[in-house]
């Protein structure tokens, strides 16, 4: 199968619609990361996503809909705070988990009685979703465990020859996956941190919890139990530039090609060593992280991360992805 990357042009959306209606999988731009989409009503199409990604069968998918799509047949009611949150943050990088009516393919939620729904804001995603007029089940468009894609080229690198079409909307401005928010309880609870922060949710809903999995407990958001976002090179994680520099020099001495990934503030302490600049704010770090991980894995024999000092807001999501990419804080 030939994989085509197409940008805004005549007929691009009708081609995507034809593939979706034929049960194929189409990758598309969103404001967070690229998604790998299929008709959420079709068992066969949804199963194709799992097979293509090599995704564990117990990791449920998010359903994406156009802003005007009526989700009420898909969900079994919503608490008042959810309606308020929808108005405040959608379309945007917030996924809301509702009690499901079971109308979409049972493979979407992997046996859970809930359904995760997202209304992405990127023009490409919105136009695609309006054209197909279907709920589109879509995980991030990377092979399972690999770094999520933030350009069409990243998707191509993982799925060339495996999918017919990638809808190119340019680089993703958000850069990390949406916030996943459980809206089945009395208070909304964050299952995965992202660009819509706990503070933002609490300011609108009055309160917001963050789910912390207890030892031995089955995770509420199964995806969070897997190692994720890993570059395909050896990694090390440090708390200081001095520690990173020592690791770097050791690797260099062995004839390797090390590289340091850190926030802008640490750059002057690296003494000209090969490095990648994550930026100075949470938003900047979110936007750059995945592209830099994918860049590093192509050449580095050892990627050394330095823990950023910044905290608060979007940094919760950035730290979560960073620790997972560097192999800490994960269970498999
Ligand atoms: O920004 C995003 O959310 C991207 C773009 C493509 O929309 N999608 C994405 O999908 O990150 P994925 O499959 O890589 O991550 C989905 C996360 C997983 O952690 C999964 O466990 C969780 O959402 N999830 C899906 N359905 C759920 C449900 N019913 N209850 C709890 N967690 C759910
Ligand atoms: Mg993913």
Coordinates of C-alpha atoms and ligand atoms in Angstrom, one line a residue:
X1 CA 0.0 0.0 0.0
X2 CA 1.3 3.4 -0.9
X3 CA 1.1 6.0 1.9
X4 CA 0.3 9.5 0.8
X5 CA 0.8 12.7 2.8
X6 CA -1.7 15.3 1.6
X7 CA -2.2 18.9 2.7
X8 CA -5.1 21.2 2.1
X9 CA -6.0 20.7 -1.6
X10 CA -9.0 20.0 -3.8
X11 CA -10.7 16.7 -2.8
X12 CA -8.4 15.9 0.1
X13 CA -11.3 15.4 2.5
X14 CA -13.5 13.4 0.2
X15 CA -10.6 11.0 -0.2
X16 CA -10.3 10.7 3.5
X17 CA -14.0 10.1 3.8
X18 CA -13.9 7.4 1.1
X19 CA -11.2 5.5 3.0
X20 CA -13.0 5.9 6.4
X21 CA -16.3 4.6 4.8
X22 CA -14.4 1.7 3.3
X23 CA -13.2 0.7 6.8
X24 CA -9.6 2.0 6.4
X25 CA -7.4 3.8 8.8
X26 CA -6.5 7.5 8.1
X27 CA -4.0 9.6 10.0
X28 CA -4.9 13.2 10.7
X29 CA -3.5 16.3 12.3
X30 CA -4.8 17.6 15.6
X31 CA -3.6 20.4 17.9
X32 CA -2.0 17.9 20.3
X33 CA -0.4 15.1 18.3
X34 CA -1.4 13.3 15.1
X35 CA -4.2 10.7 15.4
X36 CA -4.7 7.3 13.7
X37 CA -8.4 7.3 12.9
X38 CA -11.1 4.8 12.0
X39 CA -14.9 4.6 12.1
X40 CA -15.8 4.0 15.7
X41 CA -18.9 2.1 14.8
X42 CA -17.0 -0.6 12.9
X43 CA -15.5 -3.5 14.9
X44 CA -13.2 -4.3 11.9
X45 CA -11.9 -0.8 11.4
X46 CA -11.3 -0.3 15.2
X47 CA -9.4 -3.6 15.4
X48 CA -7.2 -2.5 12.5
X49 CA -6.0 0.3 14.6
X50 CA -4.9 -2.0 17.4
X51 CA -3.1 -4.3 14.9
X52 CA -1.3 -1.4 13.1
X53 CA 0.0 0.0 16.3
X54 CA 0.7 -3.2 18.1
X55 CA -1.4 -1.8 20.9
X56 CA -2.3 -3.9 23.9
X57 CA -6.0 -5.0 23.7
X58 CA -6.8 -3.5 27.1
X59 CA -5.8 0.1 26.3
X60 CA -9.0 1.9 25.2
X61 CA -9.3 4.5 22.4
X62 CA -10.6 8.1 22.4
X63 CA -13.5 8.9 20.1
X64 CA -13.1 12.2 18.1
X65 CA -16.1 14.2 16.9
X66 CA -16.8 17.4 15.1
X67 CA -17.9 20.3 17.4
X68 CA -21.5 20.1 16.2
X69 CA -21.8 16.3 16.4
X70 CA -24.5 15.2 18.8
X71 CA -22.8 13.0 21.4
X72 CA -25.9 12.4 23.5
X73 CA -26.7 9.0 21.9
X74 CA -23.2 7.8 22.8
X75 CA -23.2 8.8 26.4
X76 CA -25.4 7.8 29.3
X77 CA -25.9 11.3 30.7
X78 CA -23.4 13.9 32.1
X79 CA -23.0 15.7 35.4
X80 CA -23.6 19.5 35.4
X81 CA -19.9 20.3 35.7
X82 CA -19.2 18.4 32.4
X83 CA -21.5 20.6 30.4
X84 CA -19.7 23.7 31.9
X85 CA -16.3 22.2 31.1
X86 CA -17.4 21.4 27.5
X87 CA -18.4 25.0 27.0
X88 CA -15.2 26.3 28.5
X89 CA -12.6 24.1 26.8
X90 CA -14.1 22.5 23.7
X91 CA -13.0 22.3 21.0
X92 CA -9.6 21.8 22.5
X93 CA -7.1 19.5 24.1
X94 CA -9.4 18.0 26.7
X95 CA -10.8 14.4 26.5
X96 CA -13.8 13.7 28.7
X97 CA -14.7 10.2 29.9
X98 CA -18.4 9.5 30.2
X99 CA -20.6 6.6 31.1
X100 CA -21.1 4.8 27.7
X101 CA -24.3 3.7 26.1
X102 CA -22.3 1.0 24.2
X103 CA -23.3 2.3 20.8
X104 CA -19.8 2.4 19.4
X105 CA -17.7 -0.7 18.7
X106 CA -17.0 -2.6 21.9
X107 CA -13.4 -2.6 21.0
X108 CA -13.1 1.2 21.5
X109 CA -13.4 1.0 25.3
X110 CA -11.9 -2.4 25.7
X111 CA -14.7 -3.7 27.9
X112 CA -14.9 -0.6 30.1
X113 CA -18.4 0.8 30.6
X114 CA -17.1 4.3 29.9
X115 CA -16.3 6.2 26.7
X116 CA -13.6 8.9 26.1
X117 CA -14.7 11.7 23.8
X118 CA -12.6 14.5 22.4
X119 CA -13.4 17.5 20.2
X120 CA -10.1 18.5 18.7
X121 CA -9.7 22.2 17.7
X122 CA -7.3 22.0 14.8
X123 CA -8.9 23.1 11.5
X124 CA -7.7 20.0 9.8
X125 CA -9.3 17.7 12.4
X126 CA -12.5 19.8 12.5
X127 CA -12.8 19.7 8.7
X128 CA -12.1 16.0 8.5
X129 CA -14.6 15.2 11.2
X130 CA -17.3 17.3 9.7
X131 CA -16.7 15.6 6.3
X132 CA -17.0 12.1 7.7
X133 CA -19.8 13.0 10.1
X134 CA -18.9 9.9 12.2
X135 CA -17.2 9.4 15.6
X136 CA -13.6 8.6 14.8
X137 CA -11.7 6.3 17.2
X138 CA -8.1 7.5 17.2
X139 CA -5.1 6.9 19.3
X140 CA -1.9 8.8 18.7
X141 CA -0.4 7.8 15.3
X142 CA 2.7 6.1 16.6
X143 CA 3.7 2.5 16.9
X144 CA 2.9 1.3 20.5
X145 CA 5.5 2.6 23.0
X146 CA 7.2 4.9 20.4
X147 CA 7.2 8.7 20.7
X148 CA 3.9 10.3 19.6
X149 CA 4.0 12.1 16.2
X150 CA 3.9 15.9 15.9
X151 CA 4.4 16.1 12.2
X152 CA 3.1 14.2 9.2
X153 CA 6.6 12.9 8.5
X154 CA 6.7 11.3 12.0
X155 CA 3.5 9.4 11.2
X156 CA 5.0 8.4 7.8
X157 CA 8.2 7.1 9.6
X158 CA 6.0 4.7 11.7
X159 CA 3.3 3.7 9.1
X160 CA 4.8 4.0 5.6
X161 CA 3.1 1.3 3.5
X162 CA 0.6 0.4 6.2
X163 CA -2.0 3.2 5.9
X164 CA -3.3 4.9 2.7
X165 CA -3.5 8.5 3.8
X166 CA -2.0 11.2 6.2
X167 CA -3.9 14.5 6.4
X168 CA -1.1 17.0 6.9
X169 CA -1.9 20.0 9.0
X170 CA 1.7 21.0 9.8
X171 CA 3.4 20.7 13.1
X172 CA 1.2 20.2 16.1
X173 CA 1.1 23.4 18.2
X174 CA 0.3 21.7 21.5
X175 CA 2.8 18.9 21.3
X176 CA 1.6 16.5 24.1
X177 CA -1.6 14.5 24.2
X178 CA -4.9 15.8 25.5
X179 CA -5.8 15.9 29.2
X180 CA -8.0 12.9 30.0
X181 CA -10.6 13.8 32.5
X182 CA -12.9 11.3 34.2
X183 CA -16.4 12.9 34.2
X184 CA -18.3 9.9 35.8
X185 CA -17.9 11.0 39.4
X186 CA -19.1 13.9 41.6
X187 CA -15.9 15.8 41.0
X188 CA -13.9 15.7 37.7
X189 CA -10.7 13.7 38.0
X190 CA -7.6 14.0 35.7
X191 CA -6.5 10.6 34.5
X192 CA -3.8 12.0 32.2
X193 CA -2.3 15.4 32.5
X194 CA -2.1 17.7 29.5
X195 CA -2.5 21.2 28.2
X196 CA -5.7 21.8 30.0
X197 CA -4.4 21.8 33.5
X198 CA -5.9 20.9 36.8
X199 CA -5.9 24.6 37.8
X200 CA -7.9 25.4 34.6
X201 CA -10.5 22.6 35.2
X202 CA -10.8 23.6 38.9
X203 CA -11.3 27.2 38.0
X204 CA -14.4 26.3 36.0
X205 CA -15.7 23.2 37.7
X206 CA -15.0 24.4 41.3
X207 CA -12.8 21.3 42.0
X208 CA -10.6 18.8 40.2
X209 CA -8.9 15.7 41.4
X210 CA -5.9 13.9 40.0
X211 CA -6.0 10.2 39.8
X212 CA -3.0 8.5 41.4
X213 CA -2.8 4.8 41.0
X214 CA -2.3 2.8 44.2
X215 CA 0.2 -0.1 44.3
X216 CA -1.4 -3.2 42.8
X217 CA -4.6 -1.4 41.7
X218 CA -6.0 -1.8 38.2
X219 CA -5.4 1.6 36.5
X220 CA -8.5 3.7 35.7
X221 CA -6.9 4.8 32.5
X222 CA -5.2 1.6 31.3
X223 CA -2.9 3.5 28.9
X224 CA -1.1 5.1 31.8
X225 CA 0.2 1.7 33.0
X226 CA 2.4 1.2 29.9
X227 CA 5.8 2.6 29.2
X228 CA 5.3 5.2 26.6
X229 CA 6.9 7.9 24.5
X230 CA 10.3 6.2 24.4
X231 CA 13.0 7.2 22.0
X232 CA 14.8 4.3 20.3
X233 CA 18.2 5.0 21.9
X234 CA 19.7 4.5 25.3
X235 CA 18.6 7.1 27.8
X236 CA 19.7 8.5 31.1
X237 CA 18.0 11.0 33.4
X238 CA 19.8 13.5 35.6
X239 CA 19.0 16.1 38.2
X240 CA 21.9 18.5 37.3
X241 CA 24.1 19.7 34.5
X242 CA 27.2 18.4 36.3
X243 CA 25.8 14.9 36.4
X244 CA 24.8 15.1 32.8
X245 CA 28.2 16.4 31.7
X246 CA 30.0 13.5 33.5
X247 CA 27.8 10.9 31.7
X248 CA 28.3 12.7 28.4
X249 CA 32.0 12.7 28.7
X250 CA 32.1 9.0 29.7
X251 CA 30.0 8.1 26.6
X252 CA 32.1 10.3 24.4
X253 CA 35.2 8.6 25.8
X254 CA 33.8 5.2 24.8
X255 CA 33.5 6.5 21.2
X256 CA 29.7 7.1 21.5
X257 CA 27.6 10.0 20.3
X258 CA 25.9 11.4 23.4
X259 CA 23.4 14.2 23.4
X260 CA 21.9 16.2 26.3
X261 CA 18.2 17.3 26.3
X262 CA 17.4 20.1 28.7
X263 CA 15.6 23.4 29.3
X264 CA 17.1 26.7 28.0
X265 CA 18.2 27.6 31.5
X266 CA 20.7 24.7 31.6
X267 CA 22.3 25.3 28.2
X268 CA 25.1 27.6 29.4
X269 CA 26.3 25.0 31.9
X270 CA 26.9 22.4 29.2
X271 CA 30.1 23.9 27.9
X272 CA 29.3 23.5 24.2
X273 CA 28.4 19.8 24.5
X274 CA 25.9 18.4 21.9
X275 CA 22.5 19.4 23.1
X276 CA 18.8 19.9 22.3
X277 CA 17.0 22.9 23.8
X278 CA 13.5 22.1 25.2
X279 CA 12.7 25.8 25.8
X280 CA 12.0 27.9 28.8
X281 CA 8.2 27.5 29.5
X282 CA 5.9 24.6 30.0
X283 CA 4.1 25.4 26.7
X284 CA 7.4 25.5 24.8
X285 CA 8.6 22.3 26.3
X286 CA 5.4 20.5 25.5
X287 CA 5.6 21.7 21.9
X288 CA 9.2 20.7 21.4
X289 CA 9.6 17.5 23.4
X290 CA 8.4 14.8 21.0
X291 CA 10.1 16.3 17.9
X292 CA 13.4 16.5 19.9
X293 CA 13.1 12.9 21.1
X294 CA 12.5 11.7 17.5
X295 CA 15.4 13.7 16.3
X296 CA 17.7 12.4 19.0
X297 CA 17.0 8.8 18.4
X298 CA 18.3 9.1 14.9
X299 CA 21.8 10.0 15.8
X300 CA 22.5 9.7 19.6
X301 CA 23.9 6.6 21.2
X302 CA 22.9 8.0 24.6
X303 CA 20.3 10.7 25.2
X304 CA 20.8 12.4 28.6
X305 CA 17.8 14.3 30.0
X306 CA 18.2 16.9 32.7
X307 CA 15.1 17.5 34.9
X308 CA 13.7 20.9 34.3
X309 CA 13.3 23.2 37.3
X310 CA 10.0 24.8 36.1
X311 CA 6.8 23.6 37.8
X312 CA 3.1 24.3 37.8
X313 CA 0.5 24.5 35.0
X314 CA 1.5 22.6 31.8
X315 CA 4.7 21.3 33.5
X316 CA 2.7 18.5 35.2
X317 CA 2.0 17.1 31.7
X318 CA 5.5 17.7 30.5
X319 CA 7.1 16.0 33.5
X320 CA 4.8 13.0 33.1
X321 CA 5.9 12.5 29.5
X322 CA 9.5 13.2 30.2
X323 CA 9.7 10.7 33.0
X324 CA 8.0 8.1 30.9
X325 CA 10.3 8.7 27.9
X326 CA 13.3 8.4 30.2
X327 CA 12.1 5.1 31.6
X328 CA 11.3 6.3 35.1
X329 CA 7.9 6.2 36.8
X330 CA 6.5 3.5 34.6
X331 CA 5.1 0.0 35.1
X332 CA 4.8 -2.5 32.3
Ligands
LIG1 O1 -4.4 14.2 22.2 C1 -4.8 13.1 22.2 O2 -5.6 12.6 23.1 C2 -4.4 12.2 21.0 C3 -5.0 12.7 19.8 C4 -4.8 11.9 18.6 O3 -6.3 13.0 20.0 N1 -4.8 10.8 21.3 C5 -4.3 10.0 22.2 O4 -4.7 8.7 22.2 O5 -3.4 10.4 22.9 P1 -4.0 7.5 22.9 O6 -4.7 6.3 22.5 O7 -2.6 7.6 22.6 O8 -4.3 7.8 24.5 C6 -5.6 7.6 25.0 C7 -5.5 7.6 26.5 C8 -5.0 6.3 27.0 O9 -4.2 6.6 28.2 C9 -6.2 5.5 27.4 O10 -6.0 4.6 28.4 C10 -7.2 6.6 27.8 O11 -6.9 7.7 26.9 N2 -8.6 6.2 27.7 C11 -9.3 6.0 26.5 N3 -10.5 5.6 26.8 C12 -10.7 5.6 28.2 C13 -11.7 5.3 29.1 N4 -12.9 5.0 28.6 N5 -11.5 5.5 30.4 C14 -10.3 5.9 30.8 N6 -9.2 6.2 30.0 C15 -9.4 6.0 28.7
LIG2 MG1 -0.6 7.3 22.6

